[in-house]
Tab-separated table of C-alpha atoms and ligand atoms in Angstrom:
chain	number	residue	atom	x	y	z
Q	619	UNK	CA	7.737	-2.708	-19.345
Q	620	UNK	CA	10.934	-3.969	-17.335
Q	621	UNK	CA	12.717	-1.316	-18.609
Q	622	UNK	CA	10.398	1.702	-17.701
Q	623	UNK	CA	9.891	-0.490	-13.958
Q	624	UNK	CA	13.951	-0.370	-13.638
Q	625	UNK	CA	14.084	3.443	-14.676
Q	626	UNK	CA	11.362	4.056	-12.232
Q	627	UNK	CA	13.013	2.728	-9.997
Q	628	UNK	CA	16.091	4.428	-10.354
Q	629	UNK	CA	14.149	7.861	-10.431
Q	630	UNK	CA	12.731	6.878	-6.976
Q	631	UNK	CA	15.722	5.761	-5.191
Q	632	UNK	CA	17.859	8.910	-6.369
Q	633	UNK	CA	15.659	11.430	-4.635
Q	634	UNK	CA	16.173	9.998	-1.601
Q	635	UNK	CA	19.991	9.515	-1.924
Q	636	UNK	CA	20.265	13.032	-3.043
Q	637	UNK	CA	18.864	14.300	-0.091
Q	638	UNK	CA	20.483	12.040	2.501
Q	639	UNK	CA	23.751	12.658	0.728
Q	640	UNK	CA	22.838	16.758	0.923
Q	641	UNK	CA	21.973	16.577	4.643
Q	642	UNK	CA	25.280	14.233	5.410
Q	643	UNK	CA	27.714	16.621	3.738
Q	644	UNK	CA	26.294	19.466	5.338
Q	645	UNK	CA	26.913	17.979	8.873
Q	646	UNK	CA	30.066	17.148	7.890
Q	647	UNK	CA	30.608	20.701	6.685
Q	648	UNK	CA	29.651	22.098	9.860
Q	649	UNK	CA	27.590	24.350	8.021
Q	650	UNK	CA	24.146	23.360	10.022
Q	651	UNK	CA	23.544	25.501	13.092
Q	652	UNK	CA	23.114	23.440	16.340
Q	653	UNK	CA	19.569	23.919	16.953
Q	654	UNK	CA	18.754	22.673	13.343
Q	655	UNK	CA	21.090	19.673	13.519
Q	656	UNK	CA	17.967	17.639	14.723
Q	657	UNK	CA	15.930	18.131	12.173
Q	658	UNK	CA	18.906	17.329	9.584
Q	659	UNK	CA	19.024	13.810	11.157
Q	660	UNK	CA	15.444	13.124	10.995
Q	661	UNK	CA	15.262	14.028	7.962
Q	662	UNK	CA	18.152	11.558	6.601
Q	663	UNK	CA	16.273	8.911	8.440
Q	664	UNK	CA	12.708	9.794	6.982
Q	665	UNK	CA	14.961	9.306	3.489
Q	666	UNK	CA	16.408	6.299	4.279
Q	667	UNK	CA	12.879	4.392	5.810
Q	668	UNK	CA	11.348	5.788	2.374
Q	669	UNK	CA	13.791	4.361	0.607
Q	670	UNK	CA	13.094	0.812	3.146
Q	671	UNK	CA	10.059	0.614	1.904
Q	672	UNK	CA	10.654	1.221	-1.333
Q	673	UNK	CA	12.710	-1.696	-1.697
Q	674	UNK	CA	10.984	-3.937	0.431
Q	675	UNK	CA	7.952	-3.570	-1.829
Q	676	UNK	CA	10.385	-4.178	-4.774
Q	677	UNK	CA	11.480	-7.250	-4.019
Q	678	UNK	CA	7.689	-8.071	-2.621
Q	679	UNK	CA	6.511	-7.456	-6.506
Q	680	UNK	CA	9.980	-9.344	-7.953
Q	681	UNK	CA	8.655	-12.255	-6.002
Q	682	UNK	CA	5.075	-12.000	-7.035
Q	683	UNK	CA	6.506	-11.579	-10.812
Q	684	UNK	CA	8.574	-14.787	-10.551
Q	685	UNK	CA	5.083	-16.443	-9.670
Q	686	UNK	CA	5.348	-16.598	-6.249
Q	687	UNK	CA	7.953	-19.193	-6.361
Q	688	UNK	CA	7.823	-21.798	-3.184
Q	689	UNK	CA	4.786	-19.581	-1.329
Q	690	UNK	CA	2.391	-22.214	0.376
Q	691	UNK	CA	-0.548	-22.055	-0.296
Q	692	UNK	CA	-3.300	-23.655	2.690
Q	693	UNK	CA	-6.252	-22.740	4.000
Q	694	UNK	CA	-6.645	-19.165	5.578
Q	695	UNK	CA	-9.713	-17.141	7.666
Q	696	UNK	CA	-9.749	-14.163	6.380
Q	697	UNK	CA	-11.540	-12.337	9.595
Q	698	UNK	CA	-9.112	-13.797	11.264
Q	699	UNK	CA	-6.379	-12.485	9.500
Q	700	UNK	CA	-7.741	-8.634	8.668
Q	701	UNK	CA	-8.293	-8.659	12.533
Q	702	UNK	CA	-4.441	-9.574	13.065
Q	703	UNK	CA	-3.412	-7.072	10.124
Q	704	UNK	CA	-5.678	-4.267	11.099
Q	705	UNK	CA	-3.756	-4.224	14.448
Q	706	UNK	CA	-0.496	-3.395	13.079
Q	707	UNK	CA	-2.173	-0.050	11.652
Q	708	UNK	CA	-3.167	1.043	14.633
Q	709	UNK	CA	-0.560	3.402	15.665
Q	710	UNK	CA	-0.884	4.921	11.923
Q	711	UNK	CA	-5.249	5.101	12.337
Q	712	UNK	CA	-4.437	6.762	15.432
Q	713	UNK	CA	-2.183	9.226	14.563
Q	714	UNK	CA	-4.287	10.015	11.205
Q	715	UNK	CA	-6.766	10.835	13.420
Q	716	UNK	CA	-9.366	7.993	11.653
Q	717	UNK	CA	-11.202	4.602	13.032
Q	718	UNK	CA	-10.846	1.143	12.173
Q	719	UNK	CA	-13.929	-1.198	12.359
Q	720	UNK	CA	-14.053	-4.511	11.436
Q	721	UNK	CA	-17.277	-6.590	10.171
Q	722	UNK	CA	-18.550	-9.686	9.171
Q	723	UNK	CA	-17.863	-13.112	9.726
Q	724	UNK	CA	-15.159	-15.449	9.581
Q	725	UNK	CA	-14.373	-16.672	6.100
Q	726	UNK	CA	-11.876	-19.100	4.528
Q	727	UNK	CA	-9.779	-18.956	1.232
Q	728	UNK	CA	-6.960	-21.099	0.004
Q	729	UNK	CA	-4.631	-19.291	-0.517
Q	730	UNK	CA	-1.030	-17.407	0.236
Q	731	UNK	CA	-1.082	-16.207	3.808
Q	732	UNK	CA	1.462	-13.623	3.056
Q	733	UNK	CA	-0.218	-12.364	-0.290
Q	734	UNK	CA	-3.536	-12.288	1.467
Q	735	UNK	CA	-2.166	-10.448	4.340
Q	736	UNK	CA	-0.500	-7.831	1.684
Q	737	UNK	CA	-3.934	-7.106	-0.004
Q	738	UNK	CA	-5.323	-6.559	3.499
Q	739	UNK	CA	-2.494	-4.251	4.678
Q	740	UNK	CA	-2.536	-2.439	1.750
Q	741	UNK	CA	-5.665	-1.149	1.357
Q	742	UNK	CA	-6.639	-0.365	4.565
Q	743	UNK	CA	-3.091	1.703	5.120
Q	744	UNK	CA	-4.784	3.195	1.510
Q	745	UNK	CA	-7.950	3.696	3.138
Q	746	UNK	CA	-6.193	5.649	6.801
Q	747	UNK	CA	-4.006	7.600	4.569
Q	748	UNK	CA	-6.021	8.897	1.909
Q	749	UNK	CA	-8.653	9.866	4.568
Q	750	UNK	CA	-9.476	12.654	6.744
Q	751	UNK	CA	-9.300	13.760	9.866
Q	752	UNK	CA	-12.263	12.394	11.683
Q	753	UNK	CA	-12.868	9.876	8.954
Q	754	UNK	CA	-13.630	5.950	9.212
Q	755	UNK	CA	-12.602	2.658	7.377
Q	756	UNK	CA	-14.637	-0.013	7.145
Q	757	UNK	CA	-13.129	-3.399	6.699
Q	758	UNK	CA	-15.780	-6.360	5.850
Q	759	UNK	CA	-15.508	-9.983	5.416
Q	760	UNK	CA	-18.451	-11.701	4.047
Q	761	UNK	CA	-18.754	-15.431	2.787
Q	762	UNK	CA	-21.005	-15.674	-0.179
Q	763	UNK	CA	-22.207	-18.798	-1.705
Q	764	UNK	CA	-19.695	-19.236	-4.350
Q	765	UNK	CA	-16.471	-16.904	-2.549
Q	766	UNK	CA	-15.416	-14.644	0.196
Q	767	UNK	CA	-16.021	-11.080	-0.510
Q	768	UNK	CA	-13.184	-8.541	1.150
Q	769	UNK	CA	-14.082	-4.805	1.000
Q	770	UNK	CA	-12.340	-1.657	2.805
Q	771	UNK	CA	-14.374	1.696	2.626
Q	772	UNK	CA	-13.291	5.082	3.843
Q	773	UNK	CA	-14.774	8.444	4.004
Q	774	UNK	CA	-11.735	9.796	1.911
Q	775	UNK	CA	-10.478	12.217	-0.745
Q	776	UNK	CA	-11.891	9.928	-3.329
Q	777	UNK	CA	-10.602	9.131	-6.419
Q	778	UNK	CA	-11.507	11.643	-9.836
Q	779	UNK	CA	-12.874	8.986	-12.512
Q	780	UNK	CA	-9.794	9.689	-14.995
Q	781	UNK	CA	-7.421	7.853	-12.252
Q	782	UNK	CA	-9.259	5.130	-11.098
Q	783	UNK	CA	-7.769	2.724	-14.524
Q	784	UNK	CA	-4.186	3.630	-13.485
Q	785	UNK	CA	-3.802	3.393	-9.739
Q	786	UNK	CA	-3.319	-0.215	-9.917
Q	787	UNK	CA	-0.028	0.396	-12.471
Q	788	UNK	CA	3.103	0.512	-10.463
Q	789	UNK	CA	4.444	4.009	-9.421
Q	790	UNK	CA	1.226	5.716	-10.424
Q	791	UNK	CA	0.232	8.248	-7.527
Q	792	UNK	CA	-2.967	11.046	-8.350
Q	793	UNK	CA	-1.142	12.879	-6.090
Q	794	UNK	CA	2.517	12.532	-6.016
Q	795	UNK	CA	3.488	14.590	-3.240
Q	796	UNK	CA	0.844	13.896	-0.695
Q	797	UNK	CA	1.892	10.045	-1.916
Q	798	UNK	CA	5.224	10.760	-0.388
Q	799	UNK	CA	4.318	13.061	2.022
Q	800	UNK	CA	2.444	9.813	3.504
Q	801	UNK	CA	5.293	7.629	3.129
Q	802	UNK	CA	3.778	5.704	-0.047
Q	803	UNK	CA	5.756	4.161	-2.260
Q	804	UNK	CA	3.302	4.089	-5.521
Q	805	UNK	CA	3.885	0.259	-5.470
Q	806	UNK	CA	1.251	-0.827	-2.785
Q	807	UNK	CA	-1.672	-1.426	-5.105
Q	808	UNK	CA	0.282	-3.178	-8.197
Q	809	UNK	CA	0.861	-5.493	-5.014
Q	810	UNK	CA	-2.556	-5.840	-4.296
Q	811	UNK	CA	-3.404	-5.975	-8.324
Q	812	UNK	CA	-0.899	-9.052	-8.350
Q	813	UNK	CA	-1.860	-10.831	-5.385
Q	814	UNK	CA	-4.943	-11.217	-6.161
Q	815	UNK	CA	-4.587	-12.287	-9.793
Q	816	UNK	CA	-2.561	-15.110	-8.328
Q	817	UNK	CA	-6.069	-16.065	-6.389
Q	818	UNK	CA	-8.196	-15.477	-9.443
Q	819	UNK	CA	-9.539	-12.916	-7.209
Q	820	UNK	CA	-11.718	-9.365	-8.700
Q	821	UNK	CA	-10.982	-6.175	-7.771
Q	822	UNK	CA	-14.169	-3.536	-7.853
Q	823	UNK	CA	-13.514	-0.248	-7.031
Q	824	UNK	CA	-16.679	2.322	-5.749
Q	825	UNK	CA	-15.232	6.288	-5.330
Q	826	UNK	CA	-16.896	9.450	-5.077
Q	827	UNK	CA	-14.716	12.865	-5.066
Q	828	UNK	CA	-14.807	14.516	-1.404
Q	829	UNK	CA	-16.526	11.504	0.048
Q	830	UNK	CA	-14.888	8.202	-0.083
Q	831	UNK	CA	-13.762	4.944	-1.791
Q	832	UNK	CA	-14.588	1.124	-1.515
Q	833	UNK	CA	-12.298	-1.592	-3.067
Q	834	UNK	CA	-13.627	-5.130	-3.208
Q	835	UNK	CA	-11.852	-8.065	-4.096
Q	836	UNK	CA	-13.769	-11.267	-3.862
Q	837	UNK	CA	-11.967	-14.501	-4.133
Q	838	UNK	CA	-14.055	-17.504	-6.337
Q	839	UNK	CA	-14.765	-20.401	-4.500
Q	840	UNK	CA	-12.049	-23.360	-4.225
Q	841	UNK	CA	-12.704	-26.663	-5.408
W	2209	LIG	P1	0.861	4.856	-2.622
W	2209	LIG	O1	2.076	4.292	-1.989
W	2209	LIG	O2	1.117	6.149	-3.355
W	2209	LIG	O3	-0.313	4.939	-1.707
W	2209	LIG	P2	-0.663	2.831	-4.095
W	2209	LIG	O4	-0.250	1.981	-5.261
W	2209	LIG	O5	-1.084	2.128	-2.875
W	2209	LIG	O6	0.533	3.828	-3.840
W	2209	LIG	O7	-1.854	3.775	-4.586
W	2209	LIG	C1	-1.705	4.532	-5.794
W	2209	LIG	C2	-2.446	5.851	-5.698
W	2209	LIG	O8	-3.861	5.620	-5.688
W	2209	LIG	C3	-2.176	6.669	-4.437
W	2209	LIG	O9	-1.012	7.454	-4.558
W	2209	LIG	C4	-3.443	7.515	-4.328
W	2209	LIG	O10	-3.326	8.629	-5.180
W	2209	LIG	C5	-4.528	6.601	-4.895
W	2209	LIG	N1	-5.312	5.874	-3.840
W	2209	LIG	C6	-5.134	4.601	-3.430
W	2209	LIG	N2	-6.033	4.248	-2.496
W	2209	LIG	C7	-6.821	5.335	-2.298
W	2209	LIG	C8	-7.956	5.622	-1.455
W	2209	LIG	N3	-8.446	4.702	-0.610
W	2209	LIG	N4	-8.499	6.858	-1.546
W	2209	LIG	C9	-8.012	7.792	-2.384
W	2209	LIG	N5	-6.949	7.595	-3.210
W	2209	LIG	C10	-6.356	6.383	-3.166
């Protein structure tokens, strides 16, 4: 499994590089006309943020496969932190053209603030980016008598039945190029998968084709 992770990984960087490289040397070259040079340089730095996140989610998964060495864990509202991690989507909900709502009632786990907040993040940028135009997410917090239950719904693309196994293995997209289109890495939901193994949390997942998908994860009870 390391090994196929590490050739992945090699496959993904390398388009990236290629292109940056490509883009670079034709600069250099002179060989770009001057109203196109613009678009040559956003382009390198669309590469290069790609290839950011790429590695930042890397070395978020090393982390989670070393155990999540020296990660506190403490006590942590979950409304309280979807509300704070919701905000930092905004920009991306706004420009997808869908709405964020928020629901329920404040909720506490013991857990990993930053693993929580990961799961959170996560799906909902899942949930804005696999939408449509128009579309909602739904993000819910709901204490239940032995847990917290977390879901985040959208009126997306859905996912076809033969996926829905896989999308939790790293690097598996059911649609590679509107994956990177969006700026996703293929990582963000073997994140989420981990994260919330390390909270002996479940993960449900509700799709229909053409009309949306719900992903639950509901954290047991601490004692
Ligand atoms: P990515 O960076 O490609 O979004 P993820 O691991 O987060 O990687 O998700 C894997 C794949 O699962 C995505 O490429 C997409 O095909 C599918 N997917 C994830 N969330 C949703 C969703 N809410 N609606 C439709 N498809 C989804």
């Amino acid at each position: 499994m390391r090994r196929e992770f590490t050739a992945n990984v090699s496959h993904e960087l390398k388009t990236p590089l290629h292109t940056i490289a490509g883009c670079a040397e034709l600069l250099e070259n002179g060989m770009v006309r001057p109203e196109d040079t613009a678009r040559f340089y956003s382009q390198i730095r669309g590469e290069a943020g790609r290839m950011i996140a790429l590695v930042e989610d890397i070395i978020r998964l090393s982390h989670l496969d070393e155990g999540a060495e020296g990660m506190k864990r403490e006590c942590v509202d979950l409304y309280d932190l979807t509300a704070e991690t919701v905000k930092l989507l905004s920009r991306e909900a706004e420009s997808a053209g869908v709405s964020v709502s928020i629901e329920g009632e404040n909720a506490v786990v013991y857990g990993i603030p930053q693993l929580l907040e990961s799961i959170i993040y996560n799906l909902t940028d899942n949930a804005i980016k696999y939408n449509r135009q128009g579309g909602t997410v739904k993000v819910s917090v709901e204490p239940l008598s032995d847990g917290v239950r977390l879901s985040v719904a959208d009126t997306g693309i859905g996912i076809p039945p033969e996926h829905r196994e896989r999308i939790f293995e790293r690097f598996y997209r059911v649609d590679k190029s509107r994956s990177k289109e969006l700026g996703g890495t293929g990582l963000g939901l073997s994140i989420v998968k981990h994260a919330a193994r390390l909270h002996n949390a479940k993960i449900e997942l509700q799709s229909t084709e053409g009309k949306g998908t719900t992903i639950t994860v509901v954290f047991p009870e601490q004692k």
